[in-house]
């Protein structure tokens, strides 16, 4: 994940310059990936219900590695769109959704903290491989860098998925973790497992659709922000290496932010965690606006990466069982994940189109700032505090 998604922005400018296409055309590959993820998310929850999650992950990692390598061979932008769509499908089958479902099998309590630790890998991977990829692009070009990173994905991810990941603790002779509980070796069903509403019931509530709308808005804001950071810094006169190192620091912060935000979910509840993440994302957009004028801009961007850019990996997967319960968790999570991906698809297209028209990302940051202000006002009003959560 740290390579496939978190290094994507480094390739936008080099590919644009080499193939002679606009930045909007290249950044749209991120949108196509999000569209693939969006469509897949709509039925992935039920697919994971009917089939072995780990078997699906094994197929997905092989396909994703091949597609990522193929990017090094392309001479037209249309081919990138095909592999991006396939990688979007595979990403859903490999990352947040299956990881969240597996962790809910392994943990009865402290799921937020566990998910924070599990998902920090994408931040650490992004931190390390942004620095590696940035330097390799300068030394060997973007094509060879794709090939190098493809080998890394294969060597690191394939053994983990084929030999280490287990769907349930019983497959390792363990029982689910429970704070204050005893490891009896027997599977116990959490009391809250059947609490909450079905997907059909959730769809009839006003808040379900408010949450979906907020998910779209946040997907737009997150991807406008993240996909433009490297290009924005290069436009301000900084080198690719500086941009890569900047993103690496941000990735380290994102890794730590996922753990901290997960703990905040467990201890303070949905409303506090969402509000913190919302303000953090807004801060990153203000930071990018003023980055060329003051170093404070860099600090604000880093603050945004600490809590704001980890929405998709932490906030929604943890919020859904707290708001709607675990009764039909997988079915409810699919459409909301799809909504985030839909917004994520719009984000890079919006940023690229505004840049091509205005020669600057600033109008995109202003639009996203307005979006975030609306989301903050809406979620603070509608989200339950800890005492009113379903579970």
Tab-separated table of C-alpha atoms in Angstrom:
chain	number	residue	atom	x	y	z
A	1	UNK	CA	0.000	0.000	0.000
A	2	UNK	CA	2.901	2.347	0.801
A	3	UNK	CA	4.207	1.839	-2.738
A	4	UNK	CA	1.033	1.503	-4.818
A	5	UNK	CA	-0.862	4.487	-3.409
A	6	UNK	CA	1.465	6.570	-1.262
A	7	UNK	CA	4.209	6.899	-3.890
A	8	UNK	CA	1.823	7.605	-6.772
A	9	UNK	CA	2.155	11.395	-6.689
A	10	UNK	CA	5.931	11.209	-7.308
A	11	UNK	CA	5.317	9.806	-10.795
A	12	UNK	CA	2.835	12.459	-11.967
A	13	UNK	CA	5.299	15.107	-13.135
A	14	UNK	CA	7.955	12.730	-14.610
A	15	UNK	CA	5.376	10.784	-16.621
A	16	UNK	CA	3.671	13.994	-17.734
A	17	UNK	CA	6.978	15.425	-18.976
A	18	UNK	CA	8.131	12.196	-20.658
A	19	UNK	CA	4.899	11.296	-22.462
A	20	UNK	CA	3.968	14.896	-23.265
A	21	UNK	CA	0.544	14.711	-21.620
A	22	UNK	CA	-1.098	17.015	-19.091
A	23	UNK	CA	-0.831	16.530	-15.363
A	24	UNK	CA	-4.588	16.097	-15.285
A	25	UNK	CA	-4.253	13.108	-17.616
A	26	UNK	CA	-1.603	11.482	-15.413
A	27	UNK	CA	-3.236	12.311	-12.079
A	28	UNK	CA	-6.451	10.837	-13.465
A	29	UNK	CA	-4.832	7.396	-13.081
A	30	UNK	CA	-5.353	7.889	-9.329
A	31	UNK	CA	-8.996	8.653	-10.072
A	32	UNK	CA	-9.373	5.540	-12.202
A	33	UNK	CA	-7.856	3.494	-9.363
A	34	UNK	CA	-10.418	5.010	-7.013
A	35	UNK	CA	-13.257	4.212	-9.427
A	36	UNK	CA	-12.123	0.590	-9.568
A	37	UNK	CA	-12.026	0.538	-5.776
A	38	UNK	CA	-15.434	2.207	-5.545
A	39	UNK	CA	-17.198	-0.315	-7.767
A	40	UNK	CA	-15.515	-3.252	-6.021
A	41	UNK	CA	-16.368	-1.926	-2.552
A	42	UNK	CA	-20.090	-2.136	-3.335
A	43	UNK	CA	-20.020	-5.944	-3.386
A	44	UNK	CA	-16.736	-6.755	-1.589
A	45	UNK	CA	-18.351	-7.098	1.836
A	46	UNK	CA	-20.708	-9.819	0.673
A	47	UNK	CA	-17.888	-11.434	-1.357
A	48	UNK	CA	-15.794	-11.697	1.804
A	49	UNK	CA	-18.800	-13.237	3.571
A	50	UNK	CA	-19.076	-16.004	0.974
A	51	UNK	CA	-15.387	-16.752	0.279
A	52	UNK	CA	-12.127	-17.164	2.163
A	53	UNK	CA	-10.655	-13.667	2.604
A	54	UNK	CA	-7.041	-14.857	2.532
A	55	UNK	CA	-7.540	-16.769	-0.744
A	56	UNK	CA	-8.919	-13.605	-2.342
A	57	UNK	CA	-5.926	-11.644	-1.061
A	58	UNK	CA	-3.495	-14.158	-2.599
A	59	UNK	CA	-4.960	-13.736	-6.061
A	60	UNK	CA	-5.096	-9.953	-5.696
A	61	UNK	CA	-1.441	-9.496	-4.720
A	62	UNK	CA	-0.181	-11.489	-7.728
A	63	UNK	CA	-2.370	-9.519	-10.154
A	64	UNK	CA	-1.437	-6.183	-8.568
A	65	UNK	CA	2.310	-6.877	-8.770
A	66	UNK	CA	2.077	-7.763	-12.459
A	67	UNK	CA	0.037	-4.627	-13.250
A	68	UNK	CA	2.443	-2.373	-11.355
A	69	UNK	CA	5.386	-3.784	-13.319
A	70	UNK	CA	3.530	-3.292	-16.608
A	71	UNK	CA	3.387	0.465	-15.927
A	72	UNK	CA	7.105	0.617	-16.755
A	73	UNK	CA	6.413	-0.558	-20.318
A	74	UNK	CA	3.669	1.834	-21.401
A	75	UNK	CA	4.092	4.612	-23.955
A	76	UNK	CA	0.546	6.019	-23.846
A	77	UNK	CA	-1.560	7.189	-20.941
A	78	UNK	CA	-4.566	5.005	-21.815
A	79	UNK	CA	-2.648	1.865	-20.823
A	80	UNK	CA	-2.027	3.342	-17.372
A	81	UNK	CA	-5.784	3.692	-16.914
A	82	UNK	CA	-6.312	-0.045	-17.467
A	83	UNK	CA	-3.750	-1.111	-14.862
A	84	UNK	CA	-4.986	1.579	-12.473
A	85	UNK	CA	-8.530	0.191	-12.626
A	86	UNK	CA	-7.260	-3.337	-11.969
A	87	UNK	CA	-5.088	-2.113	-9.092
A	88	UNK	CA	-8.127	-0.351	-7.615
A	89	UNK	CA	-10.010	-3.654	-7.591
A	90	UNK	CA	-7.036	-5.451	-6.041
A	91	UNK	CA	-6.510	-2.740	-3.448
A	92	UNK	CA	-9.991	-3.304	-2.005
A	93	UNK	CA	-9.251	-7.031	-1.870
A	94	UNK	CA	-5.975	-6.454	-0.028
A	95	UNK	CA	-6.139	-3.507	2.328
A	96	UNK	CA	-8.628	-1.749	4.601
A	97	UNK	CA	-11.709	-3.951	4.198
A	98	UNK	CA	-10.121	-7.418	4.584
A	99	UNK	CA	-7.736	-6.184	7.269
A	100	UNK	CA	-10.619	-4.705	9.267
A	101	UNK	CA	-12.687	-7.877	8.942
A	102	UNK	CA	-9.743	-10.085	9.968
A	103	UNK	CA	-8.937	-7.901	12.976
A	104	UNK	CA	-12.551	-8.067	14.114
A	105	UNK	CA	-12.066	-11.855	14.241
A	106	UNK	CA	-8.854	-11.538	16.261
A	107	UNK	CA	-9.924	-8.751	18.679
A	108	UNK	CA	-13.019	-8.429	20.845
A	109	UNK	CA	-11.779	-5.168	22.376
A	110	UNK	CA	-9.317	-2.434	21.366
A	111	UNK	CA	-10.066	-2.942	17.675
A	112	UNK	CA	-9.291	0.730	17.003
A	113	UNK	CA	-5.797	0.461	18.450
A	114	UNK	CA	-5.210	-2.822	16.612
A	115	UNK	CA	-6.338	-1.327	13.297
A	116	UNK	CA	-4.090	1.676	13.907
A	117	UNK	CA	-1.060	-0.579	14.346
A	118	UNK	CA	-2.001	-2.768	11.379
A	119	UNK	CA	-2.611	0.125	8.993
A	120	UNK	CA	0.523	2.023	10.049
A	121	UNK	CA	2.386	-0.231	7.629
A	122	UNK	CA	1.202	1.830	4.675
A	123	UNK	CA	2.553	4.962	6.357
A	124	UNK	CA	5.925	3.386	7.145
A	125	UNK	CA	6.086	1.912	3.646
A	126	UNK	CA	5.192	5.266	2.141
A	127	UNK	CA	7.816	7.015	4.288
A	128	UNK	CA	10.622	4.685	3.273
A	129	UNK	CA	9.682	4.109	-0.351
A	130	UNK	CA	8.929	7.763	-1.142
A	131	UNK	CA	12.561	8.510	-0.345
A	132	UNK	CA	13.737	5.455	-2.280
A	133	UNK	CA	11.484	6.117	-5.280
A	134	UNK	CA	12.334	9.818	-5.452
A	135	UNK	CA	16.055	9.110	-5.610
A	136	UNK	CA	15.630	6.234	-8.091
A	137	UNK	CA	13.524	8.423	-10.403
A	138	UNK	CA	16.305	11.012	-10.467
A	139	UNK	CA	19.017	8.390	-11.043
A	140	UNK	CA	17.351	5.845	-13.331
A	141	UNK	CA	14.069	7.360	-14.514
A	142	UNK	CA	10.474	6.521	-13.715
A	143	UNK	CA	10.349	3.322	-15.816
A	144	UNK	CA	13.188	1.567	-13.973
A	145	UNK	CA	11.758	2.786	-10.669
A	146	UNK	CA	8.470	1.036	-11.407
A	147	UNK	CA	10.415	-2.196	-12.046
A	148	UNK	CA	12.443	-1.905	-8.859
A	149	UNK	CA	9.361	-1.265	-6.749
A	150	UNK	CA	7.501	-4.166	-8.387
A	151	UNK	CA	10.216	-6.552	-7.222
A	152	UNK	CA	9.991	-5.076	-3.725
A	153	UNK	CA	6.204	-5.606	-3.622
A	154	UNK	CA	6.622	-9.236	-4.676
A	155	UNK	CA	9.397	-9.985	-2.167
A	156	UNK	CA	7.665	-8.336	0.802
A	157	UNK	CA	3.939	-8.822	0.292
A	158	UNK	CA	3.591	-12.236	-1.329
A	159	UNK	CA	5.214	-14.275	1.511
A	160	UNK	CA	3.171	-12.383	4.122
A	161	UNK	CA	-0.146	-13.116	2.452
A	162	UNK	CA	0.642	-16.696	1.481
A	163	UNK	CA	2.293	-17.861	4.705
A	164	UNK	CA	1.644	-15.481	7.637
A	165	UNK	CA	-1.879	-14.036	7.563
A	166	UNK	CA	-4.593	-16.185	9.158
A	167	UNK	CA	-8.288	-15.410	8.888
A	168	UNK	CA	-9.185	-16.431	12.459
A	169	UNK	CA	-7.143	-16.946	15.646
A	170	UNK	CA	-8.433	-20.517	15.879
A	171	UNK	CA	-6.279	-21.318	12.825
A	172	UNK	CA	-3.238	-20.628	15.033
A	173	UNK	CA	-4.635	-22.338	18.104
A	174	UNK	CA	-5.516	-18.999	19.744
A	175	UNK	CA	-8.659	-17.263	20.940
A	176	UNK	CA	-9.667	-13.631	20.232
A	177	UNK	CA	-7.982	-10.979	22.359
A	178	UNK	CA	-10.143	-9.380	25.017
A	179	UNK	CA	-8.939	-6.804	27.522
A	180	UNK	CA	-9.162	-8.371	30.961
A	181	UNK	CA	-10.236	-11.706	29.454
A	182	UNK	CA	-8.577	-15.099	29.629
A	183	UNK	CA	-7.145	-17.100	26.742
A	184	UNK	CA	-9.282	-20.212	27.101
A	185	UNK	CA	-8.543	-21.612	23.673
A	186	UNK	CA	-12.264	-21.618	22.925
A	187	UNK	CA	-14.023	-19.279	20.571
A	188	UNK	CA	-16.340	-16.878	22.367
A	189	UNK	CA	-18.984	-14.786	20.663
A	190	UNK	CA	-18.873	-11.112	21.679
A	191	UNK	CA	-22.082	-9.863	23.268
A	192	UNK	CA	-22.212	-6.963	20.833
A	193	UNK	CA	-21.895	-9.096	17.701
A	194	UNK	CA	-25.635	-9.016	16.973
A	195	UNK	CA	-26.190	-5.474	18.205
A	196	UNK	CA	-27.172	-2.797	15.722
A	197	UNK	CA	-29.186	-2.646	12.509
A	198	UNK	CA	-29.229	-4.438	9.176
A	199	UNK	CA	-28.090	-2.782	5.961
A	200	UNK	CA	-31.729	-2.463	4.852
A	201	UNK	CA	-32.556	-0.666	8.097
A	202	UNK	CA	-29.465	1.550	7.917
A	203	UNK	CA	-30.430	2.742	4.422
A	204	UNK	CA	-33.716	4.076	5.773
A	205	UNK	CA	-31.974	6.415	8.216
A	206	UNK	CA	-31.099	10.004	7.344
A	207	UNK	CA	-27.698	9.696	8.957
A	208	UNK	CA	-26.596	6.849	6.659
A	209	UNK	CA	-26.941	9.159	3.659
A	210	UNK	CA	-25.336	12.062	5.530
A	211	UNK	CA	-22.378	9.782	6.273
A	212	UNK	CA	-22.179	8.732	2.608
A	213	UNK	CA	-22.198	12.389	1.485
A	214	UNK	CA	-19.481	13.231	4.002
A	215	UNK	CA	-17.497	10.216	2.776
A	216	UNK	CA	-17.622	11.548	-0.802
A	217	UNK	CA	-16.575	15.035	0.358
A	218	UNK	CA	-13.716	13.676	2.433
A	219	UNK	CA	-12.540	11.457	-0.418
A	220	UNK	CA	-12.336	14.549	-2.644
A	221	UNK	CA	-10.446	16.558	-0.026
A	222	UNK	CA	-8.019	13.789	0.861
A	223	UNK	CA	-7.046	12.986	-2.722
A	224	UNK	CA	-6.825	16.630	-3.850
A	225	UNK	CA	-4.481	17.231	-0.940
A	226	UNK	CA	-2.309	14.144	-1.137
A	227	UNK	CA	-2.062	13.810	-4.912
A	228	UNK	CA	-0.847	17.400	-5.283
A	229	UNK	CA	1.734	17.676	-2.484
A	230	UNK	CA	4.747	16.547	-4.524
A	231	UNK	CA	3.816	18.610	-7.592
A	232	UNK	CA	3.046	21.646	-5.412
A	233	UNK	CA	6.493	21.509	-3.805
A	234	UNK	CA	8.178	21.121	-7.198
A	235	UNK	CA	6.215	24.124	-8.485
A	236	UNK	CA	7.621	26.106	-5.546
A	237	UNK	CA	11.135	25.272	-6.763
A	238	UNK	CA	11.967	22.218	-4.656
A	239	UNK	CA	13.563	19.115	-6.203
A	240	UNK	CA	11.962	15.691	-6.621
A	241	UNK	CA	14.255	14.406	-3.847
A	242	UNK	CA	13.081	17.159	-1.475
A	243	UNK	CA	9.448	16.386	-2.327
A	244	UNK	CA	10.046	12.681	-1.762
A	245	UNK	CA	11.747	13.283	1.593
A	246	UNK	CA	8.938	15.654	2.603
A	247	UNK	CA	6.397	12.948	1.830
A	248	UNK	CA	8.520	10.404	3.703
A	249	UNK	CA	8.364	12.498	6.874
A	250	UNK	CA	4.627	12.860	6.340
A	251	UNK	CA	4.273	9.096	5.939
A	252	UNK	CA	6.014	8.515	9.270
A	253	UNK	CA	3.554	10.938	10.838
A	254	UNK	CA	0.644	9.127	9.167
A	255	UNK	CA	1.880	5.827	10.581
A	256	UNK	CA	1.904	7.252	14.096
A	257	UNK	CA	-1.339	9.124	13.495
A	258	UNK	CA	-3.185	5.920	12.680
A	259	UNK	CA	-2.234	4.429	16.041
A	260	UNK	CA	-3.102	7.611	17.938
A	261	UNK	CA	-6.407	8.043	16.111
A	262	UNK	CA	-7.293	4.403	16.770
A	263	UNK	CA	-6.633	4.937	20.478
A	264	UNK	CA	-8.749	8.104	20.425
A	265	UNK	CA	-11.617	6.117	18.862
A	266	UNK	CA	-11.338	3.533	21.636
A	267	UNK	CA	-11.057	6.069	24.473
A	268	UNK	CA	-12.938	9.206	23.350
A	269	UNK	CA	-15.419	7.932	20.782
A	270	UNK	CA	-16.496	8.680	17.232
A	271	UNK	CA	-17.333	12.387	17.510
A	272	UNK	CA	-14.007	13.444	19.035
A	273	UNK	CA	-11.947	11.344	16.600
A	274	UNK	CA	-13.817	12.586	13.530
A	275	UNK	CA	-13.596	16.220	14.620
A	276	UNK	CA	-9.854	15.982	15.189
A	277	UNK	CA	-9.339	14.354	11.771
A	278	UNK	CA	-11.554	16.951	10.064
A	279	UNK	CA	-9.665	19.927	11.468
A	280	UNK	CA	-6.372	18.224	10.709
A	281	UNK	CA	-7.288	17.760	7.028
A	282	UNK	CA	-8.417	21.384	6.804
A	283	UNK	CA	-5.071	22.454	8.284
A	284	UNK	CA	-3.173	20.603	5.534
A	285	UNK	CA	-5.052	22.520	2.831
A	286	UNK	CA	-4.326	25.852	4.506
A	287	UNK	CA	-0.709	24.759	4.816
A	288	UNK	CA	-0.381	24.027	1.099
A	289	UNK	CA	-1.894	27.429	0.316
A	290	UNK	CA	0.730	29.308	2.348
A	291	UNK	CA	3.678	26.911	1.876
A	292	UNK	CA	5.411	29.265	-0.558
A	293	UNK	CA	5.242	32.165	1.901
A	294	UNK	CA	6.089	30.733	5.315
A	295	UNK	CA	7.494	27.590	6.921
A	296	UNK	CA	4.295	27.426	8.978
A	297	UNK	CA	2.692	25.976	5.848
A	298	UNK	CA	4.917	22.896	6.082
A	299	UNK	CA	3.974	22.415	9.742
A	300	UNK	CA	0.273	22.582	8.919
A	301	UNK	CA	0.688	20.064	6.091
A	302	UNK	CA	2.470	17.677	8.463
A	303	UNK	CA	-0.332	18.110	11.025
A	304	UNK	CA	-2.813	17.251	8.287
A	305	UNK	CA	-0.872	14.115	7.419
A	306	UNK	CA	-0.768	13.100	11.100
A	307	UNK	CA	-4.545	12.778	11.471
A	308	UNK	CA	-6.327	14.094	8.356
A	309	UNK	CA	-5.022	11.859	5.578
A	310	UNK	CA	-5.666	8.630	7.463
A	311	UNK	CA	-9.462	8.894	7.184
A	312	UNK	CA	-9.966	6.022	4.778
A	313	UNK	CA	-7.827	3.589	6.761
A	314	UNK	CA	-9.074	4.388	10.260
A	315	UNK	CA	-12.115	6.649	10.666
A	316	UNK	CA	-14.842	4.987	8.628
A	317	UNK	CA	-13.957	1.328	9.365
A	318	UNK	CA	-14.045	2.087	13.090
A	319	UNK	CA	-17.020	4.442	13.039
A	320	UNK	CA	-19.458	2.103	11.289
A	321	UNK	CA	-19.742	-0.527	14.072
A	322	UNK	CA	-19.963	2.253	16.688
A	323	UNK	CA	-22.819	3.956	14.809
A	324	UNK	CA	-24.718	1.060	13.225
A	325	UNK	CA	-23.457	-1.886	15.276
A	326	UNK	CA	-21.844	-5.133	14.085
A	327	UNK	CA	-25.005	-6.939	13.026
A	328	UNK	CA	-24.530	-6.214	9.294
A	329	UNK	CA	-21.143	-4.524	9.461
A	330	UNK	CA	-19.653	-5.854	6.223
A	331	UNK	CA	-22.674	-4.933	4.104
A	332	UNK	CA	-22.873	-1.388	5.525
A	333	UNK	CA	-19.143	-0.768	5.199
A	334	UNK	CA	-19.135	-1.500	1.446
A	335	UNK	CA	-21.223	1.478	0.224
A	336	UNK	CA	-19.494	3.913	2.589
A	337	UNK	CA	-16.083	2.708	1.437
A	338	UNK	CA	-17.351	3.108	-2.140
A	339	UNK	CA	-18.395	6.682	-1.335
A	340	UNK	CA	-14.871	7.487	-0.124
A	341	UNK	CA	-13.448	5.980	-3.320
A	342	UNK	CA	-15.908	7.962	-5.449
A	343	UNK	CA	-14.749	11.185	-3.826
A	344	UNK	CA	-11.180	9.998	-4.211
A	345	UNK	CA	-11.771	9.547	-7.934
A	346	UNK	CA	-13.052	13.111	-8.274
A	347	UNK	CA	-10.197	14.664	-6.272
A	348	UNK	CA	-7.200	14.202	-8.599
A	349	UNK	CA	-9.299	15.086	-11.676
A	350	UNK	CA	-10.439	18.280	-9.961
A	351	UNK	CA	-6.906	19.186	-8.875
A	352	UNK	CA	-5.436	18.453	-12.309
A	353	UNK	CA	-8.172	20.343	-14.174
A	354	UNK	CA	-7.794	23.399	-11.948
A	355	UNK	CA	-4.019	23.347	-12.361
A	356	UNK	CA	-4.242	23.057	-16.148
A	357	UNK	CA	-6.698	25.961	-16.276
A	358	UNK	CA	-5.218	28.260	-13.617
A	359	UNK	CA	-1.572	27.195	-13.470
A	360	UNK	CA	-1.925	26.713	-9.707
A	361	UNK	CA	-3.458	24.311	-7.201
A	362	UNK	CA	-4.559	27.154	-4.910
A	363	UNK	CA	-8.208	27.298	-6.101
A	364	UNK	CA	-8.498	23.538	-5.466
A	365	UNK	CA	-7.266	23.988	-1.896
A	366	UNK	CA	-9.781	26.786	-1.324
A	367	UNK	CA	-12.641	24.623	-2.637
A	368	UNK	CA	-11.559	21.749	-0.396
A	369	UNK	CA	-11.332	24.110	2.581
A	370	UNK	CA	-14.951	25.101	2.054
A	371	UNK	CA	-15.943	21.440	1.733
A	372	UNK	CA	-14.185	20.630	5.008
A	373	UNK	CA	-15.915	23.487	6.828
A	374	UNK	CA	-19.306	22.062	5.794
A	375	UNK	CA	-18.281	18.522	6.808
A	376	UNK	CA	-17.078	19.727	10.208
A	377	UNK	CA	-20.367	21.498	10.933
A	378	UNK	CA	-22.407	18.513	9.792
A	379	UNK	CA	-20.504	15.729	11.562
A	380	UNK	CA	-20.187	17.557	14.883
A	381	UNK	CA	-23.970	17.861	14.916
A	382	UNK	CA	-24.854	14.352	13.746
A	383	UNK	CA	-22.188	11.996	15.116
A	384	UNK	CA	-22.904	10.351	18.489
A	385	UNK	CA	-20.666	11.003	21.470
A	386	UNK	CA	-19.137	8.037	23.266
A	387	UNK	CA	-22.059	7.591	25.668
A	388	UNK	CA	-24.532	7.173	22.777
A	389	UNK	CA	-22.549	4.803	20.551
A	390	UNK	CA	-24.110	1.474	19.621
A	391	UNK	CA	-21.112	-0.513	20.861
